[in-house]
Short mmCIF file of C-alpha atoms in Angstrom, two decimals:
data_model
loop_
_atom_site.label_atom_id
_atom_site.label_comp_id
_atom_site.label_asym_id
_atom_site.label_seq_id
_atom_site.Cartn_x
_atom_site.Cartn_y
_atom_site.Cartn_z
CA MET A 1 22.59 10.52 -49.89
CA ASN A 2 21.10 9.45 -46.22
CA MET A 3 17.09 8.61 -46.19
CA THR A 4 15.65 10.59 -43.51
CA ALA A 5 14.51 8.64 -40.08
CA THR A 6 11.12 9.54 -41.84
CA GLN A 7 11.67 7.98 -44.99
CA ALA A 8 13.39 5.19 -43.37
CA ARG A 9 9.83 4.54 -41.15
CA GLN A 10 8.05 4.94 -44.01
CA ASP A 11 10.21 1.74 -46.02
CA ALA A 12 9.99 0.59 -43.00
CA GLY A 13 6.23 0.24 -42.91
CA HIS A 14 5.67 -0.46 -47.08
CA SER A 15 8.67 -3.76 -45.68
CA GLN A 16 6.49 -4.98 -43.16
CA ALA A 17 3.40 -4.46 -45.11
CA ARG A 18 4.26 -6.78 -47.87
CA ARG A 19 4.91 -9.35 -45.84
CA PRO A 20 2.99 -12.00 -44.54
CA ALA A 21 0.38 -10.88 -41.87
CA ASP A 22 2.07 -14.01 -39.65
CA GLU A 23 5.48 -12.87 -40.11
CA ALA A 24 4.69 -9.62 -39.45
CA ILE A 25 2.79 -9.62 -36.47
CA ALA A 26 4.82 -12.43 -35.25
CA ALA A 27 8.11 -9.97 -35.53
CA ASP A 28 6.32 -7.37 -33.21
CA ALA A 29 6.00 -10.03 -30.67
CA ARG A 30 9.74 -10.46 -31.21
CA ALA A 31 10.79 -7.09 -30.64
CA LEU A 32 8.40 -6.53 -27.78
CA SER A 33 9.35 -9.59 -26.03
CA GLU A 34 12.85 -8.81 -26.19
CA GLN A 35 11.92 -4.70 -24.79
CA LEU A 36 10.09 -6.16 -21.91
CA LYS A 37 13.13 -8.90 -21.19
CA ALA A 38 15.73 -5.81 -21.39
CA MET A 39 13.60 -3.49 -18.91
CA ARG A 40 13.00 -6.31 -16.50
CA GLU A 41 16.56 -6.73 -15.90
CA ARG A 42 16.89 -2.38 -15.65
CA LEU A 43 14.36 -2.66 -13.14
CA PHE A 44 15.33 -5.91 -11.18
CA ALA A 45 18.96 -5.90 -11.54
CA PRO A 46 21.35 -8.33 -11.09
CA THR A 47 19.32 -11.07 -10.71
CA ALA A 48 16.59 -9.76 -12.56
CA MET A 49 14.02 -10.99 -10.31
CA LYS A 50 11.31 -9.64 -8.24
CA THR A 51 11.70 -8.70 -4.61
CA LEU A 52 9.32 -7.29 -1.79
CA ARG A 53 10.65 -4.04 -0.18
CA SER A 54 11.05 -4.19 3.91
CA PHE A 55 8.71 -2.88 5.98
CA THR A 56 9.22 -0.47 9.43
CA SER A 57 8.30 -1.77 12.51
CA GLY A 58 5.21 0.33 12.77
CA GLU A 59 4.27 -1.13 9.45
CA ALA A 60 5.01 -4.42 11.11
CA ALA A 61 3.66 -3.87 14.49
CA LYS A 62 0.23 -3.28 11.96
CA LEU A 63 0.59 -5.99 10.28
CA ILE A 64 0.45 -8.20 13.23
CA GLY A 65 -1.70 -6.63 15.38
CA VAL A 66 0.82 -5.26 18.42
CA SER A 67 1.24 -1.93 19.24
CA ASP A 68 5.54 -0.86 18.06
CA GLY A 69 6.40 -0.51 21.37
CA TYR A 70 5.64 -3.98 22.07
CA LEU A 71 7.72 -5.15 19.00
CA ARG A 72 10.65 -3.25 20.27
CA GLN A 73 10.36 -5.06 23.37
CA LEU A 74 10.80 -8.46 21.83
CA SER A 75 13.47 -7.13 19.69
CA LEU A 76 15.40 -6.07 23.19
CA ALA A 77 14.15 -9.49 25.02
CA GLY A 78 15.96 -11.25 21.28
CA GLU A 79 12.45 -13.56 21.16
CA GLY A 80 11.57 -13.74 17.67
CA PRO A 81 13.83 -13.20 14.73
CA GLN A 82 15.90 -10.09 15.24
CA PRO A 83 15.28 -7.32 12.54
CA ASP A 84 17.57 -5.06 10.11
CA THR A 85 19.05 -2.10 11.83
CA GLY A 86 19.24 0.62 9.92
CA LEU A 87 20.48 4.19 10.29
CA GLY A 88 19.36 5.43 13.67
CA GLY A 89 18.75 2.26 14.76
CA ARG A 90 15.31 2.13 12.46
CA ARG A 91 14.42 -1.73 12.49
CA SER A 92 12.79 -3.12 9.56
CA TYR A 93 11.30 -6.78 8.77
CA SER A 94 10.85 -9.34 5.78
CA LEU A 95 7.88 -10.01 5.12
CA SER A 96 9.03 -13.64 6.17
CA ASP A 97 10.24 -12.51 9.41
CA ILE A 98 6.18 -11.05 10.27
CA ASN A 99 5.34 -14.34 9.45
CA ALA A 100 7.76 -15.85 12.05
CA LEU A 101 6.82 -13.74 14.36
CA ARG A 102 3.36 -14.51 14.32
CA ARG A 103 4.26 -17.87 14.41
CA HIS A 104 6.15 -17.41 17.79
CA LEU A 105 3.32 -15.10 19.04
CA ALA A 106 0.55 -17.76 18.75
CA GLU A 107 3.02 -20.30 20.43
CA GLN A 108 2.82 -18.13 23.15
CA ALA A 109 -0.72 -17.50 23.56
CA LEU A 110 -1.67 -21.01 23.07
CA ALA A 111 0.91 -21.81 25.88
CA LYS A 112 -1.18 -19.89 27.67
CA GLY A 113 -4.75 -21.16 26.62
CA ASN A 114 -5.53 -18.55 24.64
CA ALA A 115 -6.69 -20.18 21.57
CA ALA A 116 -8.70 -16.95 19.86
CA LYS A 117 -5.52 -15.02 20.57
CA ALA A 118 -2.90 -17.19 18.77
CA ARG A 119 -5.87 -17.37 15.81
CA SER A 120 -5.57 -13.58 15.77
CA TYR A 121 -2.17 -13.55 15.14
CA LEU A 122 -2.01 -17.01 13.16
CA LYS A 123 -5.41 -17.23 10.80
CA TRP A 124 -4.30 -20.65 8.57
CA ARG A 125 -7.57 -22.57 8.76
CA ASP A 126 -8.14 -25.59 10.51
CA ALA A 127 -9.33 -28.68 8.18
CA GLU A 128 -9.86 -30.36 11.74
CA ALA A 129 -12.24 -27.86 12.39
CA GLY A 130 -14.22 -27.53 9.09
CA GLU A 131 -12.84 -25.01 7.58
CA HIS A 132 -12.13 -25.79 4.10
CA LEU A 133 -10.45 -24.38 1.35
CA GLN A 134 -11.58 -20.89 -0.27
CA VAL A 135 -11.64 -20.84 -3.40
CA ILE A 136 -12.29 -17.30 -4.95
CA SER A 137 -12.64 -16.86 -8.93
CA VAL A 138 -12.48 -13.17 -10.18
CA THR A 139 -14.30 -13.07 -13.16
CA ASN A 140 -15.72 -11.05 -15.99
CA PHE A 141 -15.47 -10.96 -19.73
CA LYS A 142 -15.24 -6.95 -20.38
CA GLY A 143 -12.01 -6.24 -20.72
CA GLY A 144 -10.74 -3.60 -18.43
CA SER A 145 -12.69 -4.03 -15.35
CA GLY A 146 -9.63 -4.41 -13.14
CA LYS A 147 -10.25 -7.86 -13.02
CA THR A 148 -6.50 -8.94 -12.67
CA THR A 149 -5.43 -5.70 -10.63
CA SER A 150 -8.55 -6.68 -7.89
CA SER A 151 -6.78 -10.77 -8.13
CA VAL A 152 -3.11 -9.32 -7.39
CA HIS A 153 -4.08 -7.27 -4.50
CA ILE A 154 -6.57 -10.04 -3.30
CA ALA A 155 -3.82 -12.47 -2.89
CA GLN A 156 -1.05 -9.78 -1.72
CA TYR A 157 -3.86 -8.64 1.21
CA LEU A 158 -4.38 -12.42 2.41
CA ALA A 159 -0.44 -12.76 2.22
CA LEU A 160 0.53 -9.77 4.12
CA THR A 161 -2.70 -10.67 6.81
CA GLY A 162 -0.85 -14.14 7.59
CA HIS A 163 -2.29 -16.08 5.30
CA ARG A 164 -1.18 -19.17 3.22
CA VAL A 165 -2.14 -18.47 -0.48
CA LEU A 166 -2.40 -19.63 -3.90
CA ALA A 167 -2.57 -17.18 -6.91
CA VAL A 168 -3.59 -18.88 -10.38
CA ASP A 169 -3.03 -17.86 -13.49
CA LEU A 170 -5.82 -19.02 -15.64
CA ASP A 171 -5.82 -16.36 -18.13
CA PRO A 172 -3.71 -17.33 -21.24
CA GLN A 173 -2.31 -13.66 -21.81
CA ALA A 174 -0.43 -13.91 -18.60
CA SER A 175 -0.99 -10.61 -16.44
CA LEU A 176 -1.30 -11.86 -12.96
CA SER A 177 2.31 -14.01 -14.08
CA ALA A 178 3.65 -10.50 -15.41
CA LEU A 179 3.26 -8.59 -11.88
CA PHE A 180 4.68 -11.58 -10.38
CA GLY A 181 8.35 -10.81 -12.32
CA TYR A 182 7.26 -13.36 -15.28
CA GLN A 183 7.30 -13.18 -18.94
CA PRO A 184 5.27 -16.29 -19.70
CA GLU A 185 7.45 -16.95 -23.32
CA LEU A 186 10.83 -16.41 -22.07
CA ASP A 187 10.69 -18.03 -18.18
CA LEU A 188 8.16 -20.91 -18.51
CA THR A 189 9.29 -24.38 -21.30
CA GLY A 190 5.71 -25.42 -21.64
CA ASN A 191 3.50 -28.05 -19.34
CA ASP A 192 4.10 -25.75 -16.45
CA THR A 193 0.82 -23.41 -16.42
CA LEU A 194 -2.51 -25.41 -14.65
CA TYR A 195 -2.95 -26.51 -18.28
CA GLY A 196 0.30 -29.25 -17.66
CA ALA A 197 -2.56 -30.78 -14.34
CA ILE A 198 -6.05 -30.90 -15.77
CA ARG A 199 -4.57 -32.12 -19.58
CA TYR A 200 -6.25 -35.09 -20.47
CA ASP A 201 -3.19 -37.10 -21.99
CA ALA A 202 -0.60 -39.19 -20.50
CA GLU A 203 1.49 -35.78 -20.43
CA ALA A 204 -0.54 -34.87 -17.35
CA ARG A 205 1.70 -33.77 -13.98
CA PRO A 206 0.85 -33.31 -10.17
CA LEU A 207 0.15 -29.65 -9.09
CA LYS A 208 2.28 -29.53 -6.64
CA ASP A 209 5.35 -30.01 -9.32
CA ILE A 210 3.96 -26.65 -11.34
CA ILE A 211 3.28 -24.21 -8.31
CA ARG A 212 6.22 -21.82 -8.42
CA LYS A 213 7.17 -19.96 -4.90
CA THR A 214 7.09 -16.13 -5.33
CA TYR A 215 9.09 -13.31 -3.60
CA PHE A 216 6.01 -12.68 -1.48
CA ASP A 217 6.68 -15.09 1.63
CA GLY A 218 3.25 -17.13 1.93
CA LEU A 219 2.48 -16.35 -1.42
CA ASP A 220 2.44 -18.90 -4.24
CA LEU A 221 1.62 -19.07 -8.09
CA VAL A 222 0.77 -20.90 -10.83
CA PRO A 223 1.99 -19.29 -13.62
CA GLY A 224 -0.19 -18.24 -16.87
CA ASN A 225 0.72 -18.19 -20.83
CA LEU A 226 -0.67 -19.83 -24.33
CA GLU A 227 -1.05 -23.28 -23.41
CA LEU A 228 -3.51 -22.92 -21.58
CA GLN A 229 -5.68 -22.23 -24.36
CA GLU A 230 -5.02 -25.65 -25.39
CA PHE A 231 -7.80 -26.75 -23.03
CA GLU A 232 -10.30 -25.03 -24.81
CA HIS A 233 -9.65 -27.12 -27.97
CA THR A 234 -8.82 -30.62 -26.74
CA THR A 235 -11.92 -30.68 -23.97
CA PRO A 236 -14.48 -31.26 -26.65
CA GLN A 237 -12.37 -33.88 -28.29
CA ALA A 238 -12.10 -35.29 -24.71
CA LEU A 239 -16.33 -35.38 -24.58
CA SER A 240 -16.19 -36.72 -27.47
CA ALA A 241 -14.48 -39.27 -26.79
CA ARG A 242 -16.20 -39.85 -23.44
CA HIS A 243 -19.28 -39.76 -25.22
CA ASN A 244 -18.08 -42.99 -27.43
CA GLY A 245 -16.82 -44.66 -24.66
CA THR A 246 -13.40 -44.63 -24.54
CA ASP A 247 -12.53 -41.93 -22.44
CA ALA A 248 -13.66 -42.49 -18.32
CA GLY A 249 -11.72 -39.60 -17.19
CA PRO A 250 -13.09 -36.82 -14.89
CA LEU A 251 -15.46 -33.94 -16.68
CA PHE A 252 -13.38 -30.86 -17.72
CA PHE A 253 -15.48 -29.15 -14.61
CA ALA A 254 -14.04 -31.29 -12.41
CA ARG A 255 -10.33 -31.43 -13.10
CA VAL A 256 -9.56 -27.88 -11.52
CA GLN A 257 -11.08 -29.16 -8.42
CA ALA A 258 -9.29 -32.03 -8.24
CA ALA A 259 -5.61 -30.46 -9.30
CA LEU A 260 -6.43 -28.28 -6.09
CA ALA A 261 -7.55 -30.49 -4.04
CA SER A 262 -4.53 -32.80 -4.29
CA VAL A 263 -2.34 -29.34 -2.72
CA ALA A 264 -5.29 -28.35 -0.48
CA ASP A 265 -3.46 -29.02 2.96
CA ASP A 266 -0.69 -26.23 2.08
CA TYR A 267 -3.04 -23.14 1.40
CA ASP A 268 -6.14 -21.41 2.82
CA VAL A 269 -6.75 -19.55 0.08
CA VAL A 270 -7.03 -20.00 -3.24
CA ILE A 271 -7.48 -16.89 -5.95
CA ILE A 272 -8.06 -17.54 -9.48
CA ASP A 273 -7.89 -15.30 -11.80
CA CYS A 274 -10.14 -16.35 -14.49
CA PRO A 275 -9.82 -15.14 -18.51
CA PRO A 276 -11.81 -12.64 -19.68
CA GLN A 277 -14.22 -14.97 -21.58
CA LEU A 278 -16.32 -17.87 -20.87
CA GLY A 279 -15.14 -21.15 -22.08
CA TYR A 280 -13.93 -24.23 -20.19
CA LEU A 281 -11.44 -22.84 -18.34
CA THR A 282 -13.95 -20.32 -17.15
CA LEU A 283 -16.12 -22.84 -16.30
CA SER A 284 -13.66 -25.20 -14.74
CA ALA A 285 -12.73 -22.00 -12.03
CA LEU A 286 -16.22 -21.05 -10.95
CA CYS A 287 -17.26 -25.01 -10.84
CA ALA A 288 -13.77 -25.51 -8.19
CA SER A 289 -14.93 -22.19 -6.83
CA THR A 290 -15.94 -21.66 -3.30
CA SER A 291 -16.84 -18.58 -3.67
CA VAL A 292 -16.79 -15.83 -7.09
CA VAL A 293 -16.00 -12.04 -7.44
CA VAL A 294 -17.70 -10.26 -10.39
CA THR A 295 -15.30 -6.73 -10.69
CA VAL A 296 -17.57 -4.28 -12.42
CA HIS A 297 -16.66 -0.71 -13.97
CA PRO A 298 -19.79 1.21 -13.61
CA GLN A 299 -20.15 2.36 -16.56
CA MET A 300 -23.24 2.01 -18.71
CA LEU A 301 -21.91 -0.77 -20.99
CA ASP A 302 -19.68 -2.24 -18.80
CA VAL A 303 -22.86 -2.72 -16.78
CA ALA A 304 -25.03 -3.70 -20.13
CA SER A 305 -21.87 -6.02 -21.06
CA MET A 306 -22.13 -8.01 -17.50
CA ASN A 307 -25.89 -8.37 -17.85
CA GLN A 308 -25.22 -10.73 -20.85
CA PHE A 309 -21.86 -12.27 -18.58
CA LEU A 310 -24.46 -13.13 -15.77
CA TYR A 311 -27.25 -14.82 -18.63
CA MET A 312 -24.75 -16.98 -20.21
CA THR A 313 -23.17 -17.92 -17.12
CA SER A 314 -26.29 -18.81 -15.45
CA ASP A 315 -27.53 -20.81 -19.23
CA LEU A 316 -23.52 -22.89 -18.59
CA LEU A 317 -23.28 -23.17 -15.11
CA SER A 318 -27.07 -25.27 -15.55
CA VAL A 319 -25.84 -27.62 -17.37
CA VAL A 320 -22.73 -28.30 -15.74
CA ARG A 321 -25.00 -28.43 -12.59
CA GLU A 322 -27.26 -31.03 -14.10
CA ALA A 323 -24.27 -33.16 -15.60
CA GLY A 324 -23.24 -33.62 -12.03
CA GLY A 325 -21.74 -30.32 -11.27
CA GLU A 326 -21.46 -29.08 -7.78
CA LEU A 327 -22.29 -25.21 -7.51
CA ASN A 328 -22.73 -24.05 -4.29
CA PHE A 329 -20.62 -20.67 -3.70
CA ASP A 330 -19.86 -19.73 0.18
CA PHE A 331 -20.47 -15.66 -1.26
CA LEU A 332 -20.78 -14.21 -4.89
CA ARG A 333 -20.08 -10.33 -4.34
CA TYR A 334 -19.72 -7.80 -7.49
CA LEU A 335 -16.89 -5.50 -6.90
CA VAL A 336 -16.99 -1.88 -8.25
CA THR A 337 -13.43 -0.88 -10.31
CA ARG A 338 -12.38 1.93 -10.85
CA PHE A 339 -14.31 4.17 -9.04
CA GLU A 340 -14.74 8.10 -9.33
CA PRO A 341 -16.47 9.10 -6.34
CA ASN A 342 -17.37 12.52 -8.19
CA ASP A 343 -18.58 11.15 -11.24
CA GLY A 344 -22.43 11.97 -10.86
CA PRO A 345 -23.14 9.14 -13.85
CA GLN A 346 -20.50 6.27 -12.11
CA ALA A 347 -22.31 7.05 -8.75
CA GLN A 348 -25.77 6.51 -10.16
CA ILE A 349 -24.45 3.30 -11.69
CA VAL A 350 -23.26 1.97 -8.24
CA GLY A 351 -26.58 3.30 -7.03
CA PHE A 352 -28.90 1.45 -9.57
CA MET A 353 -26.36 -1.56 -8.93
CA ARG A 354 -26.82 -1.13 -4.90
CA SER A 355 -30.82 -1.22 -5.55
CA LEU A 356 -30.63 -4.31 -7.05
CA PHE A 357 -27.83 -6.09 -5.88
CA GLY A 358 -28.45 -5.35 -2.29
CA ASP A 359 -25.14 -6.35 0.13
CA ARG A 360 -24.16 -8.72 -3.32
CA VAL A 361 -22.40 -5.20 -3.85
CA LEU A 362 -18.97 -4.81 -1.79
CA THR A 363 -19.85 -2.16 0.24
CA SER A 364 -16.63 -0.66 -0.56
CA ALA A 365 -15.34 0.05 -3.78
CA MET A 366 -11.89 0.32 -5.43
CA VAL A 367 -11.25 3.90 -6.65
CA LYS A 368 -9.09 4.73 -9.52
CA SER A 369 -6.08 5.74 -8.45
CA THR A 370 -2.80 6.89 -10.35
CA ALA A 371 -0.31 5.61 -7.44
CA VAL A 372 -2.37 1.75 -8.72
CA SER A 373 -1.37 2.69 -12.47
CA ASP A 374 2.03 4.26 -11.76
CA ALA A 375 3.21 1.05 -9.72
CA GLY A 376 1.63 -1.13 -12.69
CA LEU A 377 4.67 0.78 -15.08
CA THR A 378 7.21 -0.82 -13.16
CA LYS A 379 5.22 -4.19 -13.26
CA GLN A 380 4.36 -3.14 -8.94
CA THR A 381 1.46 -3.20 -6.93
CA LEU A 382 0.87 -0.91 -4.27
CA TYR A 383 1.58 -2.95 -1.49
CA GLU A 384 5.06 -3.88 -3.28
CA VAL A 385 5.79 0.15 -3.34
CA GLY A 386 6.72 2.35 -0.44
CA ARG A 387 4.49 5.17 0.56
CA GLU A 388 7.28 7.39 0.08
CA ASN A 389 7.51 6.96 -4.00
CA PHE A 390 3.61 8.84 -4.56
CA THR A 391 2.23 11.96 -3.16
CA ARG A 392 1.25 11.02 0.77
CA ALA A 393 -2.79 11.79 0.34
CA THR A 394 -2.62 10.00 -3.62
CA TYR A 395 -1.09 6.92 -1.77
CA ASP A 396 -3.31 6.91 1.30
CA ARG A 397 -6.42 7.62 -0.58
CA ALA A 398 -5.35 4.55 -2.67
CA ILE A 399 -4.29 2.32 -0.39
CA GLU A 400 -7.22 2.73 2.43
CA SER A 401 -9.99 2.13 -0.40
CA LEU A 402 -7.56 -1.13 -1.11
CA ASN A 403 -7.58 -2.30 1.83
CA ALA A 404 -11.08 -1.61 2.66
CA VAL A 405 -12.17 -3.57 -0.33
CA ASN A 406 -10.13 -6.37 0.63
CA GLY A 407 -10.75 -6.51 4.51
CA GLU A 408 -14.29 -6.75 3.37
CA ILE A 409 -13.71 -10.19 1.69
CA GLU A 410 -10.91 -11.35 4.45
CA THR A 411 -14.47 -11.28 6.58
CA LEU A 412 -16.70 -13.46 3.98
CA ILE A 413 -13.80 -15.80 3.93
CA HIS A 414 -14.08 -16.21 8.11
CA ALA A 415 -17.66 -15.99 8.19
CA ALA A 416 -17.82 -18.98 5.39
CA TRP A 417 -15.15 -20.25 7.69
CA GLY A 418 -17.65 -20.42 10.85
CA ARG A 419 -15.14 -18.06 12.67
#
């Protein structure tokens, strides 16, 4: 007699329970990995790689900072890259087209002696004028604070607005890498995360060899996976060797900074998605940072957790500073995430934070939105999906919130450059 499905599941459960825990967990990991791979191939067939949608002429004009009519004139005059033309003569532009138009318009403005206008089109930093690489760590050690979601949206916003951006996934769980289309256990073979550039042995390699292009023009990625955790294990050994006089290499807190310095000429901003704990990786990221964004979910338990995070961070960074680390941030800001404006207790907590920290709390908050979570179901962000995929009011509310937060961060970056 055939077993029922319920009996089969029960027997499978008993069988799983009798297996050693490591084997049972490994089996679950393999099964989940296979399903994630199949899902990716369905979503991004036939190449199984993510691509970025094209932008309407209106969207492109807004991103560049010109009118749609002016963009049409450029197209008719044959200036700059030509858009794809669809039904009804509708024009669409890729992000690389938009960036090429920015360069074209900036060159025209410079030829007329209007440097300010050129900079409004092409926002790259001017190293000769002392505009330093801006390294922003997005951090908190409380899960669910929106750290990775904030990191990816900041990075993509800055790329969309014409900056050269490097996103660094420093979290062994590699959620940021997943949002960029990578499945770490399948797409990374070893020594291809930031650990490859900051490790202590002879297998260390240049960061430029690890960086990967993404489907976002102007946005590159240093992916993450579980090998990052090795830094937490090898650093105590390196510190011990240094204490015994057998290792004269850079201290752990200087290694991320040195790796980023090796590619500084290629970027304006680096966004680091830190792991959700205070280990050597997070401390190294903070020491490499010029600025820090701390994500906070406005619930009392989260705020209490953040309090402990701040105490621990302060204690550990003071030790690093005494050892010679430089800790001078251009800005430190608290970003309220998953905010529900109509939730009275949340509004009270935000008010409480503003009374304590003043302008160190970003004026804008990232509102909780089904649009963000719905986009995440297909490993996408709100900047990747079109407005037509959502209820307009829901999309507009979410994108307005995102742009307000990220625009505020962009303003802080430019202020740090003295603009």
